Amino acid sequence: MILWYGLTNGGIPVNILVLGVGNLLLSDEGVGIRALEVIEKRYDIPAGVEILDGGTSGMELLGYIQGRDALIIIDAVSCEEPPGTIVRMEGDQVPALFRKKISPHQLGLSDLLAAARLTDSLPKTVVLFGIEPMELGTGLDLSPKVAGVLEDLAALVAFELESLGVREVRKARCRKLPARAGSTTLRSTLAC
Amino acid sequence: MTRITIDPVTRIEGHLRIDCEISGGAVTKAWSSGQMWRGIETIVQGKDPREVWLYTQRICGVCTTVHAIASVRSVENALRTEIPLNAQYIRNILMCAHAIQDHLVHFYHLSALDWVDVVSALKADPKKTSVIAQNVSSWPMSSPQVFSDAQERLKSFAGGGQLGIFTNGYWGHPAMRLSPEMNLLATTHYLQALEVQRKANMIVSILGGKTPHIQNLAVGGVANPINTDSPSTLTMERLYYVKTLIDELGKFINEVYFKDVCAIGAAYPEWTAIGAGVKNYLSVPEFPIDSKGIACQHPGGYIPDGDISKFQPIRTLQDEYFQKGVAESVKHAWYEGEQTKHPWEGETKPNYTEFQDNGKYSWVKAPTFYGKPAQVGPLANVLCMYAAGHAPTKKYTDLALSTVSSLAGQKIGVGALHSTIGRHAARAVRAAVLYETLQSQWQLLMENIGSGDTKTFNRPEFPKGEVKGVGYHEAPRGVLSHWIVIKDEKVKNYQAVVPSTWNSGPRNAQDLPGPYEASLAGTPIANPEQPLEVLRTVHSFDPCLACAVHLADKDNKEIITVKAS
């Protein structure tokens, strides 16, 4: 099931960040990062688009967000929908989602987006793809329900990029994981 | 008697819950209940010890680098691997830069708003604010225009009903006491610190290959090839850029952060007598400058009962006094039994009960040092370095105390550091000391490369059979230790004893309260419905429990709840 919240407004950005966040050690909590692995495997990432594994970081990501025309966030989202549901949100819906501070300390996405706004560096277009998790216990594997939507999710992100004006987000011909700076033993172990 | 429960549940489940009994306008008894995630121990069992750091740095979003460092050190300690000097210096620069970034973010973005009223800043006169700023600091961004711009920005946020980051502050609370101008000054620095912290992060990113989650570590050294001629490696040009960033950080630390902390301390002098709690202080040595980790630039040690004259040094990264002293009790934690165990023998067998005031009530175990609870963090670190006679620490501690004394118009001595505000002061002192250490480590690295040494890695050799190691690191929140048992090149047991475990731990085997709990006793509470004072003390420790999970909640529920009954 795919739920759509809002529509894209079709600008022509040239500088887009696709940011996957979450904790790889807590099964479905890591879906945002696992999604990046599938996107990289299935698609040739065009110029002007950067893919970033943000882990569980908050404020450290501010520098990566600044100066972007558009930001696409992929994260686990609790919506009380069936596990594996993909939710798309856009614009003010996204910071509103993260607005409530969640602990006296945690510097999560809410603070990151608020800090970006405070420093006038929140990208004009912000889109969130949220995935309803099933399993949040300790473990490196996604639950089958969530793992099963990764391909759809990757296609949705590719479609999103095209509707944001990125030309030719092509399917990669071979399914080999592209080597890129920053890939690690952990990443490649997890991706295959 | 009133009982309050502050349960700042994360988006899905509770991590830190604080309960206080309040009587006669002050806290009489407190409980700290947390869910520190312990699953890492299970995940890394059976893995190659050389890869474990890649997993451990995913434990936490704020402290990625520190869990990576402690993990490689634990393996190196078990194998007695020596580390090339370049690798030590590069790691040291990473640790310093990370810690500075962490301290800046903690003060401005996580805790200053317990003392600074953003809404009051809207009423300030930017010209007067500029005069105050220029009287105390040579920081260039202190013109009336800068403060007026910042105020306009705040107004546009407040006007749109989107205080964003500033939601959930106790604005207008009777315990807020700064003038509108001081509030504007601090809030403006809050905005500037957002930019400055990026510079520290850039240093981590240049040397660590990537942030978040650095990529350059290896058991046996670092993976940064040094070649002074090749553009794809760590070049002189990049290292000089690092130096520029270091200098920019130093200016902000000395002219802004340090002075803001002194000013806030002077405005709230009564908080130097609140929030001391556990006065056993534990800190580990840091910034090794030899290959064996014997000589360290920052001394560590243990101070019992707040008595600096009883200081016991911890000198090296292989210190037996430290290794033998650490244990964890599960008597009041949700694990089976009541035993106290050394981390190498540590077990993680959950046994959840309800919240039992006199029984089990937390997922955090209670660590002890030779049977006693101990406070860790910048205050412990600064007091231990002060006791060990570390010159930069003495210099900046004395400077902070004399600055606060003259601003407050009363004598503030070292004893004032045993307090809620003392923890902030110590963190600012530590940031200033770290800036000097950062300069020195950069210099050491340049000189070593200049001498022709480009080695960054020694291949680790694994013996057959079983070996044990501990890696510790004086992290931004205090003593972090990773304990590893390796059998036939695989992880047999792994335990992480993290700083917030030391500080947020529940009562121990002798039923003695942990540092958060002890520090809250006696805290005055103006309004139990708005327990700002409790948050001031808890925040002063820089708690980091909510690091494992962040999950969005579509319905935007009010998640922080305060219940008074």
PDB file of C-alpha atoms in Angstrom, chain A residues 5 21-26 29 33 52-64 66 75-81 87 89 96-107 109-111 114-115 117-120 133 136 138-140 182 184-186 189, chain B residues 8-12 37 39-40 43 47 51 54-55 58-62 64 101 105 109-110 153 157 162 164-168 190-191 194-195 197-198 201 205 210-213 215 477 539 542-544 546-554 556-560:
ATOM      1  CA  TYR A   5       0.381  13.085   1.143  1.00  0.00           C
ATOM      2  CA  VAL A  21      18.412   7.997   8.270  1.00  0.00           C
ATOM      3  CA  GLY A  22      17.941   5.413  10.969  1.00  0.00           C
ATOM      4  CA  ASN A  23      19.714   2.849  13.071  1.00  0.00           C
ATOM      5  CA  LEU A  24      21.061  -0.159  11.201  1.00  0.00           C
ATOM      6  CA  LEU A  25      21.332  -2.162  14.415  1.00  0.00           C
ATOM      7  CA  LEU A  26      17.607  -2.066  15.186  1.00  0.00           C
ATOM      8  CA  GLU A  29      14.705   1.267  12.120  1.00  0.00           C
ATOM      9  CA  ILE A  33      19.695   3.425   4.960  1.00  0.00           C
ATOM     10  CA  LEU A  52      23.916  10.209   2.026  1.00  0.00           C
ATOM     11  CA  ASP A  53      23.767   7.654   4.820  1.00  0.00           C
ATOM     12  CA  GLY A  54      22.932   9.928   7.733  1.00  0.00           C
ATOM     13  CA  GLY A  55      22.797   7.168  10.335  1.00  0.00           C
ATOM     14  CA  THR A  56      21.224   8.442  13.531  1.00  0.00           C
ATOM     15  CA  SER A  57      22.938  11.813  13.349  1.00  0.00           C
ATOM     16  CA  GLY A  58      21.311  15.155  13.882  1.00  0.00           C
ATOM     17  CA  MET A  59      23.143  18.442  13.795  1.00  0.00           C
ATOM     18  CA  GLU A  60      26.197  16.984  12.073  1.00  0.00           C
ATOM     19  CA  LEU A  61      24.067  16.824   8.944  1.00  0.00           C
ATOM     20  CA  LEU A  62      23.381  20.563   8.800  1.00  0.00           C
ATOM     21  CA  GLY A  63      26.305  21.175   6.460  1.00  0.00           C
ATOM     22  CA  TYR A  64      25.034  18.551   4.037  1.00  0.00           C
ATOM     23  CA  GLN A  66      22.685  23.697   3.346  1.00  0.00           C
ATOM     24  CA  ASP A  75      13.090   7.198   7.435  1.00  0.00           C
ATOM     25  CA  ALA A  76      11.036   4.759   9.462  1.00  0.00           C
ATOM     26  CA  VAL A  77       7.764   6.468  10.403  1.00  0.00           C
ATOM     27  CA  SER A  78       5.197   5.334  12.928  1.00  0.00           C
ATOM     28  CA  CYS A  79       1.753   5.975  11.411  1.00  0.00           C
ATOM     29  CA  GLU A  80      -0.231   3.093  12.826  1.00  0.00           C
ATOM     30  CA  GLU A  81      -0.591   1.807   9.285  1.00  0.00           C
ATOM     31  CA  VAL A  87       3.968   7.404   3.360  1.00  0.00           C
ATOM     32  CA  MET A  89       4.904  13.920   2.850  1.00  0.00           C
ATOM     33  CA  ALA A  96       5.525  19.514  11.475  1.00  0.00           C
ATOM     34  CA  LEU A  97       5.994  15.789  11.726  1.00  0.00           C
ATOM     35  CA  PHE A  98       9.266  16.239  13.495  1.00  0.00           C
ATOM     36  CA  ARG A  99       8.376  19.373  15.402  1.00  0.00           C
ATOM     37  CA  LYS A 100       7.778  17.982  18.850  1.00  0.00           C
ATOM     38  CA  LYS A 101      11.011  17.493  20.651  1.00  0.00           C
ATOM     39  CA  ILE A 102      11.260  13.944  21.702  1.00  0.00           C
ATOM     40  CA  SER A 103      13.579  13.988  24.659  1.00  0.00           C
ATOM     41  CA  PRO A 104      15.486  16.490  26.730  1.00  0.00           C
ATOM     42  CA  HIS A 105      18.536  15.674  24.706  1.00  0.00           C
ATOM     43  CA  GLN A 106      17.942  14.033  21.414  1.00  0.00           C
ATOM     44  CA  LEU A 107      19.089  15.996  18.462  1.00  0.00           C
ATOM     45  CA  LEU A 109      15.656  15.378  12.476  1.00  0.00           C
ATOM     46  CA  SER A 110      13.271  17.818  14.138  1.00  0.00           C
ATOM     47  CA  ASP A 111      16.138  19.897  15.431  1.00  0.00           C
ATOM     48  CA  ALA A 114      14.519  23.636  12.611  1.00  0.00           C
ATOM     49  CA  ALA A 115      18.197  24.604  12.647  1.00  0.00           C
ATOM     50  CA  ARG A 117      15.207  26.912   8.905  1.00  0.00           C
ATOM     51  CA  LEU A 118      16.774  29.185  11.519  1.00  0.00           C
ATOM     52  CA  THR A 119      19.906  29.566   9.432  1.00  0.00           C
ATOM     53  CA  ASP A 120      17.877  30.127   6.257  1.00  0.00           C
ATOM     54  CA  PRO A 133       8.165  -0.539  10.571  1.00  0.00           C
ATOM     55  CA  LEU A 136      12.411  -2.672  15.998  1.00  0.00           C
ATOM     56  CA  THR A 138      18.061  -5.744  17.929  1.00  0.00           C
ATOM     57  CA  GLY A 139      19.149  -7.123  14.598  1.00  0.00           C
ATOM     58  CA  LEU A 140      20.770  -6.279  11.291  1.00  0.00           C
ATOM     59  CA  GLY A 182      32.902   5.998   1.853  1.00  0.00           C
ATOM     60  CA  THR A 184      32.815   0.234   3.914  1.00  0.00           C
ATOM     61  CA  THR A 185      33.006  -3.362   4.888  1.00  0.00           C
ATOM     62  CA  LEU A 186      29.841  -2.893   6.900  1.00  0.00           C
ATOM     63  CA  THR A 189      28.247  -6.809   3.888  1.00  0.00           C
TER      64      THR A 189
ATOM     65  CA  PRO B   8      10.311  12.311  27.829  1.00  0.00           C
ATOM     66  CA  VAL B   9       9.460   9.326  25.772  1.00  0.00           C
ATOM     67  CA  THR B  10      11.121   9.169  22.381  1.00  0.00           C
ATOM     68  CA  ARG B  11       8.963   8.770  19.345  1.00  0.00           C
ATOM     69  CA  ILE B  12       8.259   5.192  20.224  1.00  0.00           C
ATOM     70  CA  TRP B  37      20.288   0.007  24.436  1.00  0.00           C
ATOM     71  CA  GLY B  39      21.887  -5.033  22.065  1.00  0.00           C
ATOM     72  CA  ILE B  40      25.303  -4.250  20.631  1.00  0.00           C
ATOM     73  CA  ILE B  43      25.141  -8.229  17.548  1.00  0.00           C
ATOM     74  CA  LYS B  47      32.224 -11.173  14.512  1.00  0.00           C
ATOM     75  CA  GLU B  51      35.122  -4.972  12.079  1.00  0.00           C
ATOM     76  CA  LEU B  54      31.930  -0.249  12.272  1.00  0.00           C
ATOM     77  CA  TYR B  55      28.965  -1.620  14.228  1.00  0.00           C
ATOM     78  CA  ARG B  58      26.125   2.946  14.978  1.00  0.00           C
ATOM     79  CA  ILE B  59      25.076   2.644  18.630  1.00  0.00           C
ATOM     80  CA  CYS B  60      24.516   6.332  18.937  1.00  0.00           C
ATOM     81  CA  GLY B  61      23.802   9.287  16.697  1.00  0.00           C
ATOM     82  CA  VAL B  62      25.664  11.838  18.727  1.00  0.00           C
ATOM     83  CA  THR B  64      29.604   7.808  16.653  1.00  0.00           C
ATOM     84  CA  GLN B 101      31.646  20.161  18.453  1.00  0.00           C
ATOM     85  CA  VAL B 105      26.128  21.844  20.661  1.00  0.00           C
ATOM     86  CA  HIS B 109      21.508  23.869  21.532  1.00  0.00           C
ATOM     87  CA  LEU B 110      20.649  21.442  24.294  1.00  0.00           C
ATOM     88  CA  ARG B 153      14.859  36.234  12.691  1.00  0.00           C
ATOM     89  CA  PHE B 157       9.723  32.438  13.935  1.00  0.00           C
ATOM     90  CA  GLN B 162       6.890  28.201  14.765  1.00  0.00           C
ATOM     91  CA  GLY B 164      10.620  25.148  16.073  1.00  0.00           C
ATOM     92  CA  ILE B 165      13.689  24.224  18.004  1.00  0.00           C
ATOM     93  CA  PHE B 166      12.468  26.467  20.807  1.00  0.00           C
ATOM     94  CA  THR B 167       9.213  24.671  21.479  1.00  0.00           C
ATOM     95  CA  ASN B 168       8.819  23.077  24.888  1.00  0.00           C
ATOM     96  CA  TYR B 190      22.995  30.060  19.721  1.00  0.00           C
ATOM     97  CA  LEU B 191      22.493  30.890  16.031  1.00  0.00           C
ATOM     98  CA  LEU B 194      25.121  26.432  14.546  1.00  0.00           C
ATOM     99  CA  GLU B 195      27.630  27.630  11.957  1.00  0.00           C
ATOM    100  CA  GLN B 197      29.983  23.651  15.108  1.00  0.00           C
ATOM    101  CA  ARG B 198      30.147  22.858  11.388  1.00  0.00           C
ATOM    102  CA  ASN B 201      32.601  18.734  12.053  1.00  0.00           C
ATOM    103  CA  SER B 205      35.096  14.922   8.012  1.00  0.00           C
ATOM    104  CA  LYS B 210      33.203  11.037   6.092  1.00  0.00           C
ATOM    105  CA  THR B 211      30.760  12.152   8.759  1.00  0.00           C
ATOM    106  CA  PRO B 212      28.563  10.964  10.228  1.00  0.00           C
ATOM    107  CA  HIS B 213      30.283   7.635  10.858  1.00  0.00           C
ATOM    108  CA  GLN B 215      35.648   5.591   7.843  1.00  0.00           C
ATOM    109  CA  ARG B 477      30.235  12.844  28.279  1.00  0.00           C
ATOM    110  CA  HIS B 539      20.765  18.530  31.353  1.00  0.00           C
ATOM    111  CA  ASP B 542      24.651  16.171  28.996  1.00  0.00           C
ATOM    112  CA  PRO B 543      22.561  12.994  29.056  1.00  0.00           C
ATOM    113  CA  CYS B 544      22.630  10.838  25.990  1.00  0.00           C
ATOM    114  CA  ALA B 546      17.891   8.568  23.482  1.00  0.00           C
ATOM    115  CA  CYS B 547      20.490   7.725  20.946  1.00  0.00           C
ATOM    116  CA  ALA B 548      19.456   4.405  19.551  1.00  0.00           C
ATOM    117  CA  VAL B 549      16.126   4.995  17.916  1.00  0.00           C
ATOM    118  CA  HIS B 550      14.619   7.870  16.076  1.00  0.00           C
ATOM    119  CA  LEU B 551      11.352   7.133  14.521  1.00  0.00           C
ATOM    120  CA  ALA B 552       8.926   9.732  13.260  1.00  0.00           C
ATOM    121  CA  ASP B 553       5.376   9.928  14.569  1.00  0.00           C
ATOM    122  CA  LYS B 554       2.930  11.111  11.915  1.00  0.00           C
ATOM    123  CA  ASN B 556       2.583  14.790  15.906  1.00  0.00           C
ATOM    124  CA  LYS B 557       1.543  13.756  19.378  1.00  0.00           C
ATOM    125  CA  GLU B 558       2.559  15.640  22.471  1.00  0.00           C
ATOM    126  CA  ILE B 559       5.216  13.252  23.572  1.00  0.00           C
ATOM    127  CA  ILE B 560       6.902  14.806  26.566  1.00  0.00           C
TER     128      ILE B 560
END
